[in-house]
XYZ file of C-alpha atoms in Angstrom:
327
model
C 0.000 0.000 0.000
C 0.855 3.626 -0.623
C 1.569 5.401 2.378
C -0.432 8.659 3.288
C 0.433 11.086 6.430
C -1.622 13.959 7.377
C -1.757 16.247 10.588
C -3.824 18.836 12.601
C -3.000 21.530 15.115
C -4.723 21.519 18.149
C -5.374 24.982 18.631
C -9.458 25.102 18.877
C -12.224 22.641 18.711
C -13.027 20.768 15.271
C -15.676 21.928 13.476
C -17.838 20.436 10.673
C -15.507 22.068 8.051
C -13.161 19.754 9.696
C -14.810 16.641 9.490
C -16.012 17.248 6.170
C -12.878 18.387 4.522
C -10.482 15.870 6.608
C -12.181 13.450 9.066
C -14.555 11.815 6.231
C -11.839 11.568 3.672
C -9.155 10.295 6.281
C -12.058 6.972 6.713
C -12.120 6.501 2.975
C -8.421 6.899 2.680
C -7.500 4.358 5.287
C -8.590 1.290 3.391
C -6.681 2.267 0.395
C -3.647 3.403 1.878
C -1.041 2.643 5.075
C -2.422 5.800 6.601
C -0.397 8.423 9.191
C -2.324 10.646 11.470
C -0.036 12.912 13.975
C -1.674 15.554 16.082
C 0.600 18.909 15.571
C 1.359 20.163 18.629
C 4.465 21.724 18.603
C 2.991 23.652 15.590
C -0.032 24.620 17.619
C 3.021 26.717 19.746
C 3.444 29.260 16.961
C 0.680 31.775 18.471
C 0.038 31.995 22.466
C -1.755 28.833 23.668
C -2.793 27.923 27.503
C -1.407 24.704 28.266
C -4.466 23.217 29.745
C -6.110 24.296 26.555
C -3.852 22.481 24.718
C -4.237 19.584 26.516
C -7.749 19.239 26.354
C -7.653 19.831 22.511
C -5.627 17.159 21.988
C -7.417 14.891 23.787
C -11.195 15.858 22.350
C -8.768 15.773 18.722
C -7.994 12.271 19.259
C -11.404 11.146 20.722
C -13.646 12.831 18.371
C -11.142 10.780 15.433
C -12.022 7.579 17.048
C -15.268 8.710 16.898
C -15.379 9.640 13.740
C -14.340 6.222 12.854
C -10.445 5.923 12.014
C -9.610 2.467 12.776
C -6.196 2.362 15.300
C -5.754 -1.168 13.640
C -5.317 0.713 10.104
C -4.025 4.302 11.066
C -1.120 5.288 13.286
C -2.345 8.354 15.144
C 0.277 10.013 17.376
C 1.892 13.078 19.272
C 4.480 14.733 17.275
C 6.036 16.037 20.193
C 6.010 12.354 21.154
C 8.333 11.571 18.509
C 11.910 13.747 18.805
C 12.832 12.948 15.201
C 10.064 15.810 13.969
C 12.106 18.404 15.975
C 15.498 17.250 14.952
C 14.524 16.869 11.158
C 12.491 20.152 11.104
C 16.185 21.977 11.652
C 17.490 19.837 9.399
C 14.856 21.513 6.831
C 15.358 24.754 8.047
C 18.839 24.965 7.439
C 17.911 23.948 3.586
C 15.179 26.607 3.370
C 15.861 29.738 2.000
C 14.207 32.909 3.813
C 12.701 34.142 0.248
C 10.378 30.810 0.201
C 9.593 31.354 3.772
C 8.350 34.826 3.121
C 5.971 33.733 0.291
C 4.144 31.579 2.816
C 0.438 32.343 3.081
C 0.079 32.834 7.118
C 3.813 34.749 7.297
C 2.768 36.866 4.582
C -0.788 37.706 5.548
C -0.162 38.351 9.052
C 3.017 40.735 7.780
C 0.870 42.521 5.261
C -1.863 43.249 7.834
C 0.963 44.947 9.980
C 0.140 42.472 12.648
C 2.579 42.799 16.054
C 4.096 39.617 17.619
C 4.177 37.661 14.883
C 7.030 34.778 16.133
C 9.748 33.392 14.363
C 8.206 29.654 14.949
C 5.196 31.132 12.625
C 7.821 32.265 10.165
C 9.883 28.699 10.444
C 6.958 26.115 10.998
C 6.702 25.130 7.062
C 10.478 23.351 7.454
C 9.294 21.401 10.641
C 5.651 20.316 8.111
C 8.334 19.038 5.838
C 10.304 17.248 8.037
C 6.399 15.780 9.407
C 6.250 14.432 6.130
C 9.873 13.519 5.137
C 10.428 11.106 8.019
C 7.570 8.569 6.848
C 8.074 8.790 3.319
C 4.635 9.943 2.462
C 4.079 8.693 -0.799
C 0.441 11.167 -0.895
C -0.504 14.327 1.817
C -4.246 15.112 1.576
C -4.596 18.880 1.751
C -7.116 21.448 0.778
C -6.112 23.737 -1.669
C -4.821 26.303 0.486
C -2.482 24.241 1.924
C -1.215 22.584 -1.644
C 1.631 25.582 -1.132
C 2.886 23.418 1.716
C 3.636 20.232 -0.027
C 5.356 22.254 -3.308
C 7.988 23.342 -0.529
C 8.242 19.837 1.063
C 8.983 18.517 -2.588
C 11.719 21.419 -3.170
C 13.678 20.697 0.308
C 13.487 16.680 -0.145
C 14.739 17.706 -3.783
C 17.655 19.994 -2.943
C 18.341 17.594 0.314
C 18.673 14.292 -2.415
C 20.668 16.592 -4.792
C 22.968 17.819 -2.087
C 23.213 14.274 -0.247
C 22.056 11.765 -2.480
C 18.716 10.179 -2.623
C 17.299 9.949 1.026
C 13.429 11.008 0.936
C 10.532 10.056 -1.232
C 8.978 12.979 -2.762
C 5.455 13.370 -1.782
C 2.480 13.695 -3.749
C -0.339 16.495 -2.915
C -4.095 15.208 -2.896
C -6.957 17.099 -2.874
C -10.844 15.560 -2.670
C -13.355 16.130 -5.188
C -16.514 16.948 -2.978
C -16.425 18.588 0.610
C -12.797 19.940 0.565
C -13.559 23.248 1.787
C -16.879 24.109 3.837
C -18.432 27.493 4.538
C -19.547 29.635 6.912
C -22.991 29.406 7.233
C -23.543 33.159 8.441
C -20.887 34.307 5.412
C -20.499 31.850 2.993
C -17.606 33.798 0.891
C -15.391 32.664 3.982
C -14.093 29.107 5.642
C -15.707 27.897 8.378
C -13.115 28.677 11.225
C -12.396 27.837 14.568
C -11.677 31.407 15.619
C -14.343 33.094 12.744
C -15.957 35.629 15.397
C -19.656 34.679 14.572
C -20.554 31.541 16.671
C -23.579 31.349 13.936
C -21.353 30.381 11.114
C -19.296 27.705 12.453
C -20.969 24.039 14.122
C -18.611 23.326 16.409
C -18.571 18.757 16.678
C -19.145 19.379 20.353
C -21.650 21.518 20.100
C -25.401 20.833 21.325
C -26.912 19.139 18.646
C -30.009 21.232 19.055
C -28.301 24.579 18.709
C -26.230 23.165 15.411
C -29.626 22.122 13.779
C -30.705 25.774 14.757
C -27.753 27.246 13.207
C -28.380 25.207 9.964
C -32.200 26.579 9.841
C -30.523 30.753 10.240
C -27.880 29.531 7.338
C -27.364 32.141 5.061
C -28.592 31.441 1.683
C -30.196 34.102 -1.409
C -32.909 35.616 -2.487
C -33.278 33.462 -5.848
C -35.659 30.814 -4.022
C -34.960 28.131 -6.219
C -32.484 25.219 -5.241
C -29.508 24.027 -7.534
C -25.854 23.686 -6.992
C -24.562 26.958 -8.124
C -21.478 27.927 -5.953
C -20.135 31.017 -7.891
C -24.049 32.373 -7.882
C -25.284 30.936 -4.588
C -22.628 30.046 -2.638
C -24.539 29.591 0.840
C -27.097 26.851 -0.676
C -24.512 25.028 -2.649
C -22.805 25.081 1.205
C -25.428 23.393 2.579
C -26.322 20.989 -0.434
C -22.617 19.386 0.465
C -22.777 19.095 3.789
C -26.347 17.172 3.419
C -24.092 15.508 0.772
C -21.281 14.151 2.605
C -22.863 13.611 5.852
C -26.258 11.625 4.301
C -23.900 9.937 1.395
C -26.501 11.142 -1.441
C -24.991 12.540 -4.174
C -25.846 16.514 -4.588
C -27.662 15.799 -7.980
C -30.140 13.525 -5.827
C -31.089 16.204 -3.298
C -31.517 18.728 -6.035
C -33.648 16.541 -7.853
C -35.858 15.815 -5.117
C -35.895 19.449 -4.075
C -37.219 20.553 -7.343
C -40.554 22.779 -7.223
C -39.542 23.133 -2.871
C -38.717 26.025 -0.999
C -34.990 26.355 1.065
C -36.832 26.095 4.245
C -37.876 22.092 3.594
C -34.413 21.684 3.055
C -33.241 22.947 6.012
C -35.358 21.439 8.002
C -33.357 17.957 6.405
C -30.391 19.284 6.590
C -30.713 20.344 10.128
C -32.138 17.102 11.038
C -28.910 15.170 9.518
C -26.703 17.384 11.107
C -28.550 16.517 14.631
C -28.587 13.290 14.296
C -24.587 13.259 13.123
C -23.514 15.045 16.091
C -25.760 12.805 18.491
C -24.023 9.876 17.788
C -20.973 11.087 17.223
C -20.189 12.893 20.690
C -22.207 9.386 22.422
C -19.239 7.405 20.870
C -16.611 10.366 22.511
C -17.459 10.364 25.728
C -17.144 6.502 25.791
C -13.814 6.929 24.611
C -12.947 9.538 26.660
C -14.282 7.309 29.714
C -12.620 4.106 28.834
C -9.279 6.000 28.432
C -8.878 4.689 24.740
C -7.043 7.332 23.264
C -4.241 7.337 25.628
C -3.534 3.442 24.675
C -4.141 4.527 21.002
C -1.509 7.216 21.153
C 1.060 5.053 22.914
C 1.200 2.479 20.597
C 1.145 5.472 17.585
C 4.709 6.590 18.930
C 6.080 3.444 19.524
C 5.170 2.746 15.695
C 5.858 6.503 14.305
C 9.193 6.402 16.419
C 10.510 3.162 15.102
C 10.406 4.508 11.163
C 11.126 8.109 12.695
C 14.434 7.523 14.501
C 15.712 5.223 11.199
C 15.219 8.201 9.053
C 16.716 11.183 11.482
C 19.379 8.195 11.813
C 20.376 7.926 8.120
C 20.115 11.970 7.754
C 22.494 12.749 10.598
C 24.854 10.419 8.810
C 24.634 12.154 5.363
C 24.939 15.091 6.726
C 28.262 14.709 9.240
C 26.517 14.558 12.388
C 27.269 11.490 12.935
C 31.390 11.169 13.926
C-alpha cells in the first residue's frame, strides 16, 4: 500500500468544516492506503496557547477521530512532540530553506501585510518542521485542501535539494486534494471558511456543540434571495454550502437532493439538513465520551509513537549520517 500522512493543530475545537474536509476523507483513505495521522502540537506553539487548553484539545482531537471512525488497527495516530525525530529533522529543513520561500508563505505573509505585532519566528519557520512531518515517513500522498497545496510544493523542493545535495534519502510526496467537501463554509458568510476562531458563533458548528443549537444554526444559514435550489457555488454560494454538507454527511450525491428538491422552498431543506446534522452530532459525541471514559485514546496514542518512532528515529538516523553529524 501507498503510504499517506496527514496532521492537525490543536489549537481550537473541530468543526464540521473539519470533518467534512479531513475526518470523512481520512475513513475513505484508510482502506486504500497505510495511513499516518499525527496531532501537531508543537505547531499549535506558533501563536500563544494555555497549556491546559492544549491539553484538552488534543485529547477531544484524538477522541472525536475515534469517533469519527479511524480504525487504530489501520491508522497510526500520534503526538508529534512524542516523537523527537520531527524536531530534529524540522532543523534539518530549516537549514535547507531559503528565507525568500519562507516569506511567500500564506500565514507569514498575511499576518506581515496586515501589519500584525508579535508575529514569532516559529510562525515564520513552521513550514520546514511540516516538511520534516512528512519527510520522516516517506509519504508517498498528503491530503490537503487547496490552500495548503503551497505546503507540499515546498516539502517537494527541500526533499529535492536535500537528495541533490546528499544523495537520494526522501521520497517525494504527492499532494491530494478531494473532489466533494474539501472546503466548507460559513454558514452566516459563505464567501469565507468555516473557522475555529471566525468571530460569529452562527457560522461555524462546532462537533461538540449541542446538537439542538447546530440544527438551529443550519435553519438561520445564510442562503439568497433566488428561491430556487440548484448547486450553483459562484451564484449561490450559501445553498450550494449546505447541499454538500447534506451531501457528505447523508452519502446522497448533490444531484439527488436537487432533484428531489425541485418545485420546494430552502426552508424544507433545512429542516433535512438540520435534522442530519442533529442526528450526526448525536451519535458522534455518544461514541466520545465513551472513549474519553474508557481512556482509549491514551492506549491509542502510545502504541502510535512506539510505531511513528521506530520509522522516525531510522530516518533522522540515516540523515544525521549524510549530513556529518554522525562522527
Amino acid at each position: 500500500m501507498k503510504r499517506m500522512l496527514s496532521g492537525i493543530k490543536p489549537t481550537g475545537r473541530l468543526h464540521l468544516g473539519n470533518y467534512i474536509g479531513a475526518i470523512s476523507q481520512f475513513k475513505k483513505y484508510q482502506e486504500e492506503y497505510e495511513m499516518f495521522i499525527f496531532i501537531a502540537n508543537e505547531h499549535a506553539i506558533t501563536v500563544p496557547i494555555e497549556a491546559k487548553d492544549l491539553r484538552k484539545n488534543t485529547k477531544d482531537l484524538i477522541a472525536l477521530y475515534l469517533a469519527s471512525g479511524l480504525d487504530p488497527e489501520k491508522v497510526t495516530i500520534f503526538l508529534q512532540s512524542d516523537v523527537p525525530a520531527h524536531a530534529q529533522l524540522g532543523w534539518v529543513m530549516t537549514c535547507m530553506a531559503y528565507m525568500g520561500e519562507l516569506q511567500r508563505m500564506t500565514q507569514y505573509k498575511d499576518k506581515t501585510a496586515k501589519g500584525e505585532s508579535g508575529v514569532t519566528a516559529g510562525l515564520f519557520t513552521y513550514p520546514p518542521l511540516m516538511a520534516a512531518d512528512i519527510l520522516l515517513y516517506d509519504a508517498d500522498f498528503v491530503p490537503v485542501g487547496v490552500d495548503q497545496k503551497q505546503h507540499v510544493e515546498l516539502t517537494r523542493n527541500l526533499a529535492e535539494r536535500f537528495n541533490h545535495r546528499y544523495s537520494d534519502t526522501f521520497t517525494i510526496p504527492q499532494p491530494l486534494t478531494s473532489t466533494v467537501g474539501q472546503k466548507i463554509y460559513s454558514l452566516q458568510d459563505p464567501e469565507k471558511k468555516m473557522s475555529k476562531s471566525a468571530t460569529d458563533p452562527k457560522g461555524t458548528i462546532d462537533l461538540l456543540d449541542d446538537p439542538a443549537a447546530a440544527r438551529k444554526k443550519i435553519m438561520s444559514a445564510k442562503t439568497d434571495s433566488l428561491g430556487v435550489i440548484r448547486f450553483d457555488p459562484e451564484n449561490q454560494p450559501g445553498l450550494a454550502n449546505l447541499l454538500t454538507i447534506q451531501s457528505v454527511l447523508s452519502g446522497e450525491p448533490v444531484e439527488s437532493i436537487v432533484q428531489r428538491y425541485e418545485g420546494k422552498g430552502y426552508g424544507d431543506l433545512k429542516k433535512e439538513i438540520g435534522q442530519t446534522v442533529f442526528d450526526f452530532l448525536t451519535d458522534l459525541q455518544a461514541r466520545y465520551h465513551d472513549i474519553l471514559d474508557s481512556g482509549k485514546a491514551d492506549e491509542v496514542l502510545k502504541a502510535g509513537a512506539q510505531k511513528a518512532a521506530a520509522i522516525a528515529n531510522k530516518k533522522i538516523r540515516k540523515v544525521y549520517k549524510k549530513i556529518g553529524f554522525t562522527v
